[in-house]
Short mmCIF file of C-alpha atoms in Angstrom, two decimals:
data_model
loop_
_atom_site.label_atom_id
_atom_site.label_comp_id
_atom_site.label_asym_id
_atom_site.label_seq_id
_atom_site.Cartn_x
_atom_site.Cartn_y
_atom_site.Cartn_z
CA UNK A 1 -132.23 147.44 -89.61
CA UNK A 2 -128.77 147.55 -89.17
CA UNK A 3 -126.84 148.28 -86.24
CA UNK A 4 -123.41 148.38 -85.64
CA UNK A 5 -122.09 148.66 -81.87
CA UNK A 6 -118.69 149.35 -80.49
CA UNK A 7 -117.15 147.99 -83.36
CA UNK A 8 -113.41 147.49 -83.61
CA UNK A 9 -111.25 146.25 -86.72
CA UNK A 10 -108.19 146.90 -88.39
CA UNK A 11 -105.39 145.14 -90.61
CA UNK A 12 -102.67 142.97 -89.20
CA UNK A 13 -101.42 145.09 -86.17
CA UNK A 14 -102.95 148.39 -86.68
CA UNK A 15 -106.44 149.20 -85.59
CA UNK A 16 -108.23 151.28 -87.88
CA UNK A 17 -111.75 151.54 -86.55
CA UNK A 18 -112.57 152.27 -82.73
CA UNK A 19 -116.00 151.84 -80.98
CA UNK A 20 -117.76 152.62 -84.24
CA UNK A 21 -121.51 152.73 -83.26
CA UNK A 22 -124.28 153.51 -86.05
CA UNK A 23 -127.23 152.13 -87.64
CA UNK A 24 -129.39 152.17 -90.56
CA UNK A 25 -132.93 152.19 -90.39
CA UNK A 26 -135.50 150.59 -93.05
CA UNK A 27 -135.66 152.89 -96.10
CA UNK A 28 -133.16 155.04 -95.12
CA UNK A 29 -130.02 156.33 -97.06
CA UNK A 30 -127.21 156.83 -94.48
CA UNK A 31 -124.06 158.58 -95.51
CA UNK A 32 -120.66 158.06 -94.33
CA UNK A 33 -118.44 161.25 -94.63
CA UNK A 34 -114.87 161.89 -93.76
CA UNK A 35 -111.48 162.64 -95.41
CA UNK A 36 -109.21 159.99 -97.13
CA UNK A 37 -108.07 157.38 -94.87
CA UNK A 38 -110.32 157.82 -91.70
CA UNK A 39 -111.67 154.27 -92.09
CA UNK A 40 -114.80 154.37 -94.14
CA UNK A 41 -113.82 151.57 -96.56
CA UNK A 42 -112.74 149.62 -93.58
CA UNK A 43 -115.93 150.07 -92.18
CA UNK A 44 -117.79 148.95 -94.90
CA UNK A 45 -115.54 145.86 -94.98
CA UNK A 46 -116.55 145.03 -91.49
CA UNK A 47 -119.99 145.53 -92.18
CA UNK A 48 -119.86 142.86 -95.11
CA UNK A 49 -117.74 140.74 -93.45
CA UNK A 50 -114.58 141.00 -95.25
CA UNK A 51 -112.68 142.32 -92.55
CA UNK A 52 -113.23 140.15 -89.01
CA UNK A 53 -114.44 142.43 -86.43
CA UNK A 54 -111.95 142.47 -83.22
CA UNK A 55 -114.39 143.76 -80.77
CA UNK A 56 -118.11 144.83 -81.16
CA UNK A 57 -121.01 143.72 -83.03
CA UNK A 58 -122.75 143.96 -86.44
CA UNK A 59 -126.22 143.20 -85.94
CA UNK A 60 -128.68 143.15 -89.18
CA UNK A 61 -132.77 142.42 -88.93
CA UNK A 62 -132.09 141.07 -85.33
CA UNK A 63 -129.46 138.65 -86.09
CA UNK A 64 -125.99 138.88 -84.94
CA UNK A 65 -123.73 138.51 -87.94
CA UNK A 66 -120.48 139.57 -86.23
CA UNK A 67 -118.86 136.32 -86.76
CA UNK A 68 -120.59 134.94 -89.79
CA UNK A 69 -118.62 134.93 -93.37
CA UNK A 70 -119.58 137.48 -95.97
CA UNK A 71 -121.79 135.02 -98.03
CA UNK A 72 -123.94 134.39 -95.42
CA UNK A 73 -124.40 138.24 -94.69
CA UNK A 74 -125.20 138.48 -98.65
CA UNK A 75 -127.74 135.67 -98.40
CA UNK A 76 -129.32 137.51 -95.47
CA UNK A 77 -129.89 140.60 -97.74
CA UNK A 78 -126.83 142.94 -97.85
CA UNK A 79 -125.59 143.99 -101.23
CA UNK A 80 -122.23 145.14 -101.69
CA UNK A 81 -120.87 147.86 -104.36
CA UNK A 82 -117.20 147.75 -103.23
CA UNK A 83 -114.78 150.67 -103.75
CA UNK A 84 -113.05 150.10 -107.13
CA UNK A 85 -116.02 147.87 -108.26
CA UNK A 86 -114.22 144.64 -108.20
CA UNK A 87 -115.91 143.26 -111.38
CA UNK A 88 -114.89 139.68 -112.54
CA UNK A 89 -112.96 140.96 -115.23
CA UNK A 90 -112.63 137.59 -117.46
CA UNK A 91 -116.40 136.81 -117.21
CA UNK A 92 -118.82 138.54 -119.42
CA UNK A 93 -121.13 141.32 -118.54
CA UNK A 94 -123.92 138.83 -118.38
CA UNK A 95 -122.30 136.25 -116.28
CA UNK A 96 -121.22 139.08 -113.82
CA UNK A 97 -125.00 140.21 -113.16
CA UNK A 98 -126.04 136.45 -113.03
CA UNK A 99 -123.39 136.10 -110.25
CA UNK A 100 -125.15 138.60 -108.36
CA UNK A 101 -128.20 136.10 -107.94
CA UNK A 102 -126.15 133.76 -106.10
CA UNK A 103 -127.27 135.29 -102.87
CA UNK A 104 -130.92 134.96 -103.79
CA UNK A 105 -132.59 132.43 -101.76
CA UNK A 106 -134.03 129.24 -102.86
CA UNK A 107 -135.26 128.47 -106.52
CA UNK A 108 -134.90 132.11 -107.41
CA UNK A 109 -131.10 131.81 -108.05
CA UNK A 110 -131.99 129.76 -111.03
CA UNK A 111 -134.43 132.18 -112.77
CA UNK A 112 -133.38 134.99 -115.01
CA UNK A 113 -132.08 138.17 -113.74
CA UNK A 114 -134.97 140.37 -112.32
CA UNK A 115 -136.08 143.23 -114.48
CA UNK A 116 -135.87 145.66 -111.73
CA UNK A 117 -132.07 145.19 -110.97
CA UNK A 118 -131.68 145.83 -115.01
CA UNK A 119 -134.18 148.36 -115.63
CA UNK A 120 -132.05 151.15 -113.72
CA UNK A 121 -129.12 150.26 -116.33
CA UNK A 122 -130.35 150.44 -119.80
CA UNK A 123 -126.86 150.45 -121.26
CA UNK A 124 -126.04 147.01 -119.60
CA UNK A 125 -128.12 144.56 -121.84
CA UNK A 126 -126.20 145.80 -124.83
CA UNK A 127 -122.92 144.96 -123.55
CA UNK A 128 -123.78 141.45 -122.09
CA UNK A 129 -121.40 139.47 -124.14
CA UNK A 130 -118.41 141.86 -123.52
CA UNK A 131 -115.79 141.12 -120.83
CA UNK A 132 -116.38 142.90 -117.69
CA UNK A 133 -112.73 143.78 -117.91
CA UNK A 134 -113.03 145.58 -120.83
CA UNK A 135 -115.87 148.02 -119.67
CA UNK A 136 -114.82 151.56 -118.56
CA UNK A 137 -114.94 152.82 -115.21
CA UNK A 138 -118.34 154.01 -115.32
CA UNK A 139 -119.62 151.08 -117.14
CA UNK A 140 -118.07 148.67 -114.46
CA UNK A 141 -119.63 150.82 -111.81
CA UNK A 142 -123.15 150.17 -113.33
CA UNK A 143 -122.33 146.66 -113.63
CA UNK A 144 -121.28 146.54 -110.15
CA UNK A 145 -124.80 148.30 -109.21
CA UNK A 146 -126.80 145.89 -111.07
CA UNK A 147 -124.93 142.92 -109.80
CA UNK A 148 -125.51 143.82 -106.29
CA UNK A 149 -129.46 144.45 -106.97
CA UNK A 150 -130.04 141.20 -108.86
CA UNK A 151 -130.45 139.21 -105.71
CA UNK A 152 -132.75 141.84 -104.45
CA UNK A 153 -130.96 143.20 -101.01
CA UNK A 154 -132.58 144.95 -98.42
CA UNK A 155 -129.38 147.02 -97.27
CA UNK A 156 -127.01 148.28 -100.07
CA UNK A 157 -123.40 148.95 -99.16
CA UNK A 158 -122.29 151.67 -101.55
CA UNK A 159 -118.41 152.40 -101.04
CA UNK A 160 -117.52 155.50 -103.17
CA UNK A 161 -119.66 154.70 -105.84
CA UNK A 162 -118.86 158.01 -107.78
CA UNK A 163 -115.06 157.97 -107.48
CA UNK A 164 -113.50 158.62 -110.83
CA UNK A 165 -116.78 158.45 -112.49
CA UNK A 166 -117.72 160.62 -115.33
CA UNK A 167 -120.42 163.25 -114.52
CA UNK A 168 -123.25 161.76 -116.67
CA UNK A 169 -122.78 158.59 -115.13
CA UNK A 170 -122.83 160.26 -111.64
CA UNK A 171 -125.99 161.72 -112.54
CA UNK A 172 -127.34 158.15 -113.66
CA UNK A 173 -126.10 156.84 -110.34
CA UNK A 174 -127.72 159.68 -108.50
CA UNK A 175 -131.05 158.64 -109.83
CA UNK A 176 -130.53 155.21 -109.35
CA UNK A 177 -130.36 156.03 -105.59
CA UNK A 178 -132.98 158.34 -105.53
CA UNK A 179 -135.52 155.56 -107.01
CA UNK A 180 -134.24 153.02 -104.58
CA UNK A 181 -135.15 155.59 -101.89
CA UNK A 182 -138.50 156.27 -103.39
CA UNK A 183 -139.18 152.44 -103.28
CA UNK A 184 -138.81 152.57 -99.68
CA UNK A 185 -138.12 149.05 -99.76
CA UNK A 186 -134.18 149.10 -99.55
CA UNK A 187 -131.81 150.89 -97.11
CA UNK A 188 -128.61 152.30 -98.24
CA UNK A 189 -125.26 152.99 -96.23
CA UNK A 190 -123.17 155.13 -98.89
CA UNK A 191 -119.45 156.21 -97.99
CA UNK A 192 -118.76 158.97 -100.44
CA UNK A 193 -116.35 161.98 -100.65
CA UNK A 194 -118.61 164.34 -102.68
CA UNK A 195 -120.65 166.61 -100.24
CA UNK A 196 -122.83 167.70 -103.06
CA UNK A 197 -123.47 164.33 -103.94
CA UNK A 198 -124.34 163.10 -100.22
CA UNK A 199 -126.42 166.08 -99.62
CA UNK A 200 -128.68 165.57 -102.54
CA UNK A 201 -129.66 161.94 -101.40
CA UNK A 202 -128.72 161.14 -97.94
CA UNK A 203 -131.11 161.18 -94.81
CA UNK A 204 -128.98 160.97 -91.87
CA UNK A 205 -125.22 161.55 -91.79
CA UNK A 206 -122.04 160.29 -89.74
CA UNK A 207 -118.65 161.89 -90.02
CA UNK A 208 -115.71 159.58 -89.12
CA UNK A 209 -112.32 160.86 -87.79
CA UNK A 210 -109.62 158.79 -87.36
CA UNK A 211 -111.57 155.49 -87.24
CA UNK A 212 -114.29 157.04 -84.55
CA UNK A 213 -117.83 158.69 -85.37
CA UNK A 214 -116.94 162.08 -84.90
CA UNK A 215 -120.21 163.67 -85.62
CA UNK A 216 -123.90 162.70 -86.67
CA UNK A 217 -126.97 164.34 -87.74
CA UNK A 218 -129.71 164.74 -90.17
CA UNK A 219 -129.31 167.01 -93.21
CA UNK A 220 -130.46 170.30 -91.52
CA UNK A 221 -127.71 169.96 -89.13
CA UNK A 222 -124.91 169.29 -91.42
CA UNK A 223 -124.32 173.04 -91.59
CA UNK A 224 -121.10 174.92 -92.96
CA UNK A 225 -119.43 174.99 -89.69
CA UNK A 226 -119.60 171.07 -89.10
CA UNK A 227 -118.24 170.79 -92.46
CA UNK A 228 -115.50 173.46 -92.10
CA UNK A 229 -114.50 171.47 -88.91
CA UNK A 230 -114.58 168.11 -89.96
CA UNK A 231 -114.11 167.72 -93.80
CA UNK A 232 -112.25 170.72 -95.24
CA UNK A 233 -108.82 169.61 -95.75
CA UNK B 1 -96.30 110.56 -148.08
CA UNK B 2 -96.71 107.65 -145.75
CA UNK B 3 -93.79 108.94 -143.47
CA UNK B 4 -95.45 112.18 -143.30
CA UNK B 5 -98.73 110.74 -142.46
CA UNK B 6 -97.42 108.37 -139.97
CA UNK B 7 -95.45 111.22 -138.08
CA UNK B 8 -98.06 113.44 -138.19
CA UNK B 9 -100.27 111.04 -136.37
CA UNK B 10 -98.06 110.22 -133.81
CA UNK B 11 -97.33 113.92 -133.15
CA UNK B 12 -100.97 113.97 -132.64
CA UNK B 13 -101.14 111.26 -130.51
CA UNK B 14 -98.44 112.47 -128.30
CA UNK B 15 -99.96 115.70 -128.12
CA UNK B 16 -103.17 114.05 -127.11
CA UNK B 17 -101.30 112.10 -123.95
CA UNK B 18 -99.70 115.28 -123.04
CA UNK B 19 -103.02 117.29 -123.28
CA UNK B 20 -104.70 114.64 -120.89
CA UNK B 21 -102.14 114.51 -118.13
CA UNK B 22 -102.01 118.37 -118.51
CA UNK B 23 -105.76 118.88 -118.12
CA UNK B 24 -106.04 118.18 -114.52
CA UNK B 25 -103.03 120.41 -113.65
CA UNK B 26 -104.51 123.05 -116.06
CA UNK B 27 -107.02 123.46 -113.42
CA UNK B 28 -105.27 122.95 -110.09
CA UNK B 29 -102.13 124.83 -111.33
CA UNK B 30 -103.66 126.89 -114.19
CA UNK B 31 -107.03 128.15 -112.40
CA UNK B 32 -106.13 127.81 -108.68
CA UNK B 33 -102.32 128.45 -108.87
CA UNK B 34 -101.60 125.52 -106.72
CA UNK B 35 -98.05 123.98 -107.59
CA UNK B 36 -99.21 120.14 -107.18
CA UNK B 37 -96.26 118.13 -107.32
CA UNK B 38 -98.69 115.07 -106.27
CA UNK B 39 -100.51 115.64 -109.40
CA UNK B 40 -98.49 112.66 -111.10
CA UNK B 41 -99.39 110.38 -108.29
CA UNK B 42 -103.06 111.04 -108.97
CA UNK B 43 -102.43 110.06 -112.20
CA UNK B 44 -100.58 106.81 -110.64
CA UNK B 45 -103.99 106.45 -108.54
CA UNK B 46 -105.95 106.48 -111.71
CA UNK B 47 -103.82 103.95 -113.44
CA UNK B 48 -104.02 101.61 -110.44
CA UNK B 49 -107.75 102.05 -110.10
CA UNK B 50 -107.94 100.76 -113.58
CA UNK B 51 -105.84 97.89 -112.58
CA UNK B 52 -107.82 97.00 -109.71
CA UNK B 53 -111.36 97.30 -111.77
CA UNK B 54 -109.22 94.89 -114.33
CA UNK B 55 -108.77 92.28 -111.50
CA UNK B 56 -112.21 92.68 -110.24
CA UNK B 57 -113.30 91.69 -113.66
CA UNK B 58 -111.18 88.78 -114.20
CA UNK B 59 -112.08 87.59 -110.67
CA UNK B 60 -115.81 88.29 -110.57
CA UNK B 61 -117.11 88.73 -113.94
CA UNK B 62 -117.85 86.08 -116.95
CA UNK B 63 -114.93 86.36 -119.08
CA UNK B 64 -117.29 87.23 -122.34
CA UNK B 65 -117.75 90.65 -120.32
CA UNK B 66 -113.87 91.55 -119.60
CA UNK B 67 -113.75 93.91 -122.77
CA UNK B 68 -116.09 96.27 -120.98
CA UNK B 69 -113.69 96.63 -117.81
CA UNK B 70 -112.26 99.50 -119.31
CA UNK B 71 -115.47 101.40 -119.92
CA UNK B 72 -116.07 101.13 -116.45
CA UNK B 73 -112.40 101.97 -115.48
CA UNK B 74 -112.77 105.42 -116.78
CA UNK B 75 -115.18 106.81 -114.43
CA UNK B 76 -113.82 104.62 -111.74
CA UNK B 77 -110.30 106.37 -111.97
CA UNK B 78 -112.11 109.56 -112.05
CA UNK B 79 -113.74 109.14 -108.91
CA UNK B 80 -110.99 107.76 -106.72
CA UNK B 81 -108.70 110.36 -108.13
CA UNK B 82 -111.77 112.93 -107.07
CA UNK B 83 -112.10 111.64 -103.70
CA UNK B 84 -108.13 111.68 -103.16
CA UNK B 85 -108.08 115.34 -104.27
CA UNK B 86 -111.07 116.03 -102.04
CA UNK B 87 -109.41 114.77 -98.98
CA UNK B 88 -105.93 116.49 -99.99
CA UNK B 89 -107.32 119.84 -100.47
CA UNK B 90 -109.23 119.61 -97.45
CA UNK B 91 -106.65 118.33 -95.33
CA UNK B 92 -103.57 119.81 -96.30
CA UNK B 93 -103.75 122.47 -99.55
CA UNK B 94 -106.51 124.74 -97.87
CA UNK B 95 -104.18 125.69 -95.62
CA UNK B 96 -101.70 126.49 -97.90
CA UNK B 97 -103.17 129.09 -100.28
CA UNK B 98 -100.94 131.72 -101.50
CA UNK B 99 -97.71 129.98 -100.06
CA UNK B 100 -96.54 128.32 -103.28
CA UNK B 101 -93.12 127.15 -101.84
CA UNK B 102 -94.57 125.52 -98.93
CA UNK B 103 -97.50 123.70 -101.23
CA UNK B 104 -94.58 122.78 -103.65
CA UNK B 105 -92.79 120.96 -100.41
CA UNK B 106 -96.20 119.66 -98.83
CA UNK B 107 -97.50 118.15 -102.17
CA UNK B 108 -94.03 116.81 -102.94
CA UNK B 109 -94.11 114.86 -99.84
CA UNK B 110 -97.78 113.71 -100.30
CA UNK B 111 -96.69 112.29 -103.69
CA UNK B 112 -93.61 110.43 -102.20
CA UNK B 113 -96.14 108.81 -99.42
CA UNK B 114 -98.60 107.85 -102.26
CA UNK B 115 -96.01 106.28 -103.96
CA UNK B 116 -94.88 104.35 -101.03
CA UNK B 117 -98.66 103.26 -100.20
CA UNK B 118 -98.66 101.91 -103.96
CA UNK B 119 -95.52 100.25 -103.53
CA UNK B 120 -97.04 98.44 -100.29
CA UNK B 121 -100.13 97.56 -101.54
CA UNK B 122 -99.27 96.52 -105.16
CA UNK B 123 -95.47 95.90 -104.86
CA UNK B 124 -92.44 97.55 -106.25
CA UNK B 125 -92.74 95.83 -109.73
CA UNK B 126 -94.41 97.33 -112.60
CA UNK B 127 -97.99 95.65 -113.15
CA UNK B 128 -99.45 95.24 -116.79
CA UNK B 129 -103.23 95.96 -117.37
CA UNK B 130 -104.44 94.15 -120.53
CA UNK B 131 -105.90 96.01 -122.94
CA UNK B 132 -109.55 95.16 -123.90
CA UNK B 133 -109.73 93.11 -127.04
CA UNK B 134 -111.61 95.87 -129.05
CA UNK B 135 -108.52 98.32 -128.83
CA UNK B 136 -106.12 95.87 -130.21
CA UNK B 137 -105.16 96.06 -133.78
CA UNK B 138 -105.32 99.65 -135.74
CA UNK B 139 -106.95 101.15 -138.75
CA UNK B 140 -105.36 100.94 -142.02
CA UNK B 141 -105.29 104.24 -144.02
CA UNK B 142 -103.34 105.04 -147.37
CA UNK B 143 -102.77 101.31 -148.19
CA UNK B 144 -100.11 100.57 -145.48
CA UNK B 145 -99.92 103.13 -142.93
CA UNK B 146 -101.73 101.63 -139.35
CA UNK B 147 -103.16 103.86 -136.72
CA UNK B 148 -103.34 101.65 -133.76
CA UNK B 149 -107.09 101.85 -132.07
CA UNK B 150 -105.53 102.70 -128.91
CA UNK B 151 -104.08 105.97 -129.79
CA UNK B 152 -107.29 106.77 -131.50
CA UNK B 153 -109.12 106.03 -128.47
CA UNK B 154 -106.86 107.94 -126.17
CA UNK B 155 -107.43 111.07 -128.72
CA UNK B 156 -111.08 110.22 -128.76
CA UNK B 157 -110.85 110.22 -124.86
CA UNK B 158 -109.09 113.70 -124.69
CA UNK B 159 -111.50 115.44 -126.90
CA UNK B 160 -114.54 114.19 -124.76
CA UNK B 161 -112.63 115.11 -121.70
CA UNK B 162 -111.93 118.66 -123.10
CA UNK B 163 -115.66 118.86 -124.52
CA UNK B 164 -116.89 118.28 -120.95
CA UNK B 165 -114.58 120.46 -119.12
CA UNK B 166 -115.44 123.52 -121.64
CA UNK B 167 -119.01 122.81 -121.08
CA UNK B 168 -118.48 122.61 -117.13
CA UNK B 169 -116.19 125.68 -116.74
CA UNK B 170 -117.85 128.16 -119.08
CA UNK B 171 -121.63 126.89 -119.61
CA UNK B 172 -122.43 125.60 -116.06
CA UNK B 173 -123.52 127.38 -112.89
CA UNK B 174 -120.75 125.99 -110.87
CA UNK B 175 -117.89 126.46 -113.42
CA UNK B 176 -119.19 130.23 -113.44
CA UNK B 177 -118.98 130.18 -109.73
CA UNK B 178 -115.51 128.46 -110.08
CA UNK B 179 -114.20 131.35 -112.35
CA UNK B 180 -115.69 134.14 -110.29
CA UNK B 181 -113.52 132.54 -107.05
CA UNK B 182 -110.49 132.07 -108.96
CA UNK B 183 -110.68 135.52 -110.46
CA UNK B 184 -111.65 137.49 -107.41
CA UNK B 185 -111.98 135.26 -104.32
CA UNK B 186 -112.98 138.29 -101.91
CA UNK B 187 -115.93 139.61 -104.03
CA UNK B 188 -117.19 136.31 -104.81
CA UNK B 189 -117.55 135.46 -101.00
CA UNK B 190 -119.47 138.85 -100.97
CA UNK B 191 -121.95 137.70 -103.62
CA UNK B 192 -122.78 134.62 -101.42
CA UNK B 193 -120.63 132.11 -103.17
CA UNK B 194 -119.20 129.66 -100.77
CA UNK B 195 -115.35 129.89 -101.91
CA UNK B 196 -114.45 126.72 -99.54
CA UNK B 197 -116.81 124.58 -101.49
CA UNK B 198 -115.56 125.67 -104.68
CA UNK B 199 -112.10 125.45 -103.75
CA UNK B 200 -112.48 121.68 -102.94
CA UNK B 201 -114.70 120.67 -105.71
CA UNK B 202 -112.32 122.60 -108.12
CA UNK B 203 -109.15 120.88 -106.95
CA UNK B 204 -111.07 117.47 -106.95
CA UNK B 205 -112.04 117.80 -110.36
CA UNK B 206 -108.60 118.69 -111.51
CA UNK B 207 -107.57 115.61 -109.58
CA UNK B 208 -110.11 113.36 -111.06
CA UNK B 209 -109.08 114.30 -114.39
CA UNK B 210 -105.48 113.24 -113.64
CA UNK B 211 -107.08 109.87 -112.48
CA UNK B 212 -108.58 109.73 -116.33
CA UNK B 213 -105.20 110.35 -117.34
CA UNK B 214 -104.07 107.66 -115.86
CA UNK B 215 -106.41 105.05 -116.76
CA UNK B 216 -105.80 106.09 -120.35
CA UNK B 217 -101.80 105.59 -119.67
CA UNK B 218 -102.39 101.84 -118.76
CA UNK B 219 -103.23 101.44 -122.67
CA UNK B 220 -99.92 102.34 -123.65
CA UNK B 221 -97.59 100.65 -120.97
CA UNK B 222 -97.29 98.97 -117.81
CA UNK B 223 -97.62 100.82 -114.65
CA UNK B 224 -95.60 101.33 -111.51
CA UNK B 225 -95.76 103.39 -108.23
CA UNK B 226 -93.40 106.04 -109.90
CA UNK B 227 -95.02 106.44 -113.12
CA UNK B 228 -96.59 109.99 -112.11
CA UNK B 229 -92.99 111.23 -111.87
CA UNK B 230 -92.31 110.60 -115.55
CA UNK B 231 -95.10 112.89 -116.67
CA UNK B 232 -95.27 115.48 -113.93
CA UNK B 233 -92.52 117.50 -115.64
CA UNK B 234 -94.20 117.40 -119.22
CA UNK B 235 -97.47 118.25 -117.63
CA UNK B 236 -96.15 121.66 -116.05
CA UNK B 237 -94.18 122.46 -119.18
CA UNK B 238 -97.79 122.20 -121.33
CA UNK B 239 -99.37 124.47 -118.71
CA UNK B 240 -96.86 127.00 -118.50
CA UNK B 241 -95.84 126.78 -122.09
CA UNK B 242 -99.74 127.21 -122.84
CA UNK B 243 -100.41 130.15 -120.65
CA UNK B 244 -101.79 129.70 -117.01
CA UNK B 245 -105.51 129.78 -116.68
CA UNK B 246 -106.67 129.13 -120.12
CA UNK B 247 -108.18 125.88 -121.47
CA UNK B 248 -107.14 126.75 -124.86
CA UNK B 249 -103.53 127.48 -123.84
CA UNK B 250 -103.14 123.90 -122.50
CA UNK B 251 -104.40 122.90 -125.84
CA UNK B 252 -102.03 124.70 -127.77
CA UNK B 253 -99.20 123.85 -125.26
CA UNK B 254 -99.69 120.22 -125.64
CA UNK B 255 -100.07 120.32 -129.53
CA UNK B 256 -96.98 122.47 -129.58
CA UNK B 257 -94.92 120.16 -127.67
CA UNK B 258 -96.21 117.00 -128.89
CA UNK B 259 -95.91 117.85 -132.84
CA UNK B 260 -92.28 119.77 -132.11
CA UNK B 261 -91.26 116.63 -129.88
CA UNK B 262 -91.99 114.04 -132.96
CA UNK B 263 -90.61 115.98 -135.48
CA UNK B 264 -87.13 116.89 -133.56
CA UNK B 265 -87.39 112.95 -132.57
CA UNK B 266 -87.63 112.06 -136.23
CA UNK B 267 -84.95 114.40 -137.33
CA UNK B 268 -82.57 113.39 -134.98
CA UNK B 269 -82.66 110.77 -131.91
CA UNK B 270 -85.06 110.47 -128.95
CA UNK B 271 -82.61 112.07 -126.70
CA UNK B 272 -81.56 115.07 -128.46
CA UNK B 273 -85.02 115.76 -129.88
CA UNK B 274 -86.12 115.90 -126.36
CA UNK B 275 -83.29 118.49 -125.54
CA UNK B 276 -84.15 120.48 -128.63
CA UNK B 277 -87.96 120.46 -127.38
CA UNK B 278 -86.49 121.76 -124.10
CA UNK B 279 -84.30 124.60 -125.73
CA UNK B 280 -87.45 125.89 -127.90
CA UNK B 281 -89.66 126.23 -124.77
CA UNK B 282 -86.87 127.99 -122.82
CA UNK B 283 -86.08 130.39 -125.57
CA UNK B 284 -89.95 130.62 -126.09
CA UNK B 285 -90.66 131.74 -122.58
CA UNK B 286 -87.98 134.04 -122.53
CA UNK B 287 -89.53 135.81 -125.36
CA UNK B 288 -93.13 135.68 -124.03
CA UNK B 289 -93.10 134.66 -120.43
CA UNK B 290 -96.87 134.29 -119.99
CA UNK B 291 -97.16 131.49 -122.29
CA UNK B 292 -98.88 131.11 -125.80
CA UNK B 293 -102.38 132.22 -124.86
CA UNK B 294 -102.08 135.19 -122.21
CA UNK B 295 -105.02 136.67 -120.52
CA UNK B 296 -105.43 140.31 -121.52
CA UNK B 297 -107.65 142.69 -120.03
CA UNK B 298 -107.95 146.18 -118.83
CA UNK B 299 -107.91 145.31 -114.96
CA UNK B 300 -105.14 142.58 -115.49
CA UNK B 301 -101.96 145.13 -115.94
CA UNK B 302 -100.43 143.79 -112.69
#
């Protein structure tokens, strides 16, 4: 579904990612692990197109998207929940969710917000008239999720969705990811620090170190030795 | 009593003119943060469009229809200024986002060029636009206070523009996209919004409203190639005083400056009144640098 080949990307002069190759299969939850500053967010941004790739390719459903702008990638079916949530602060919650429909194809974008996007976040409709910037971090995270789900993406990029979020909402997010997974229609690429969290939802794991994939494997391969070697500080 | 009513009306009338010239700027400067020094020249373009429409009517239309030229001149001014704005954005402003000093210099240069072009086409002297018959005269209230129809018309025009802008920005699909792009460009792009198109259209709409302002200015005086330079400072003052990025702020800014200007001029003289208004604005901005209506939000602490 998503294939990243030999990707190289960075900011200005500095190169952050080197020769990153990974893939996400349909219906799979793939997790990116790694210590702070190894390039997880940079990789997410390059897949979304916010950062231009210096070398390598990003292919989604057989289409080469390497040179395409973020908007086109969104329309092709990639939903993005960025680190820091990036809610539009002066827009109402409702408007924020409506903007998620921009990526939906054709006439669908003028229809109402799909039930499926909101059903997972029952707290949102009660806050529709409040401004996005006035919500708490956890509420904003749920809003960012609903916004990304509104267009019905086939691949969801989740960049540290549990960062700085209270435990009960982390549980909600875990449930959402699980229900998406059991639906089987959406793949997820998840970057997350919490090992416990990714182990509970992930199918396949990549560990990044110094901008390259240092290890990859399934849940059973992710043993204590691997964790000690790559992830403990 | 008469004096109070008359001064109040004058104040409101000045406010409405200020608001009209500042509305376009509240979009290009307030929302897009582009310091567009050519805003005054877009006003000038609108004014000359009204002049051209008037001349076309005198040449090609029966005299009985002449009175209606102004109704056509308003949308024509908007469209012409809109197209100029579109070209300006796509040819120049687009490359200068996030570079305020460069865009200030470049748009100033564009302004000078537009002035010279107007001078070459229409000549350096001011030209007069004859107001339509139905706008002459005035409404008499309280016995002997006359409220000129022209001023009332401008007031009404401002209210209509304000209403349409409000509907566009806060109630329409494209307005929502516009606000999203102005608040978080990167994320808006990630959601599938074409930020380039939104930028171009937003700038063009701001320019088009400047064109309407120019069209309205033909009612209160002759127009010349440098008409824009008289208004650009006032327009920026209104937007900055009102608070950048909010339509309501621009309204308050215009009303504040308009009323105090009339008041001070009545108490003192025309030039001293202007000085006092400037002093008040400087003092106010020292006290509240973000203007009358500041954006407040958890995530806007920076």
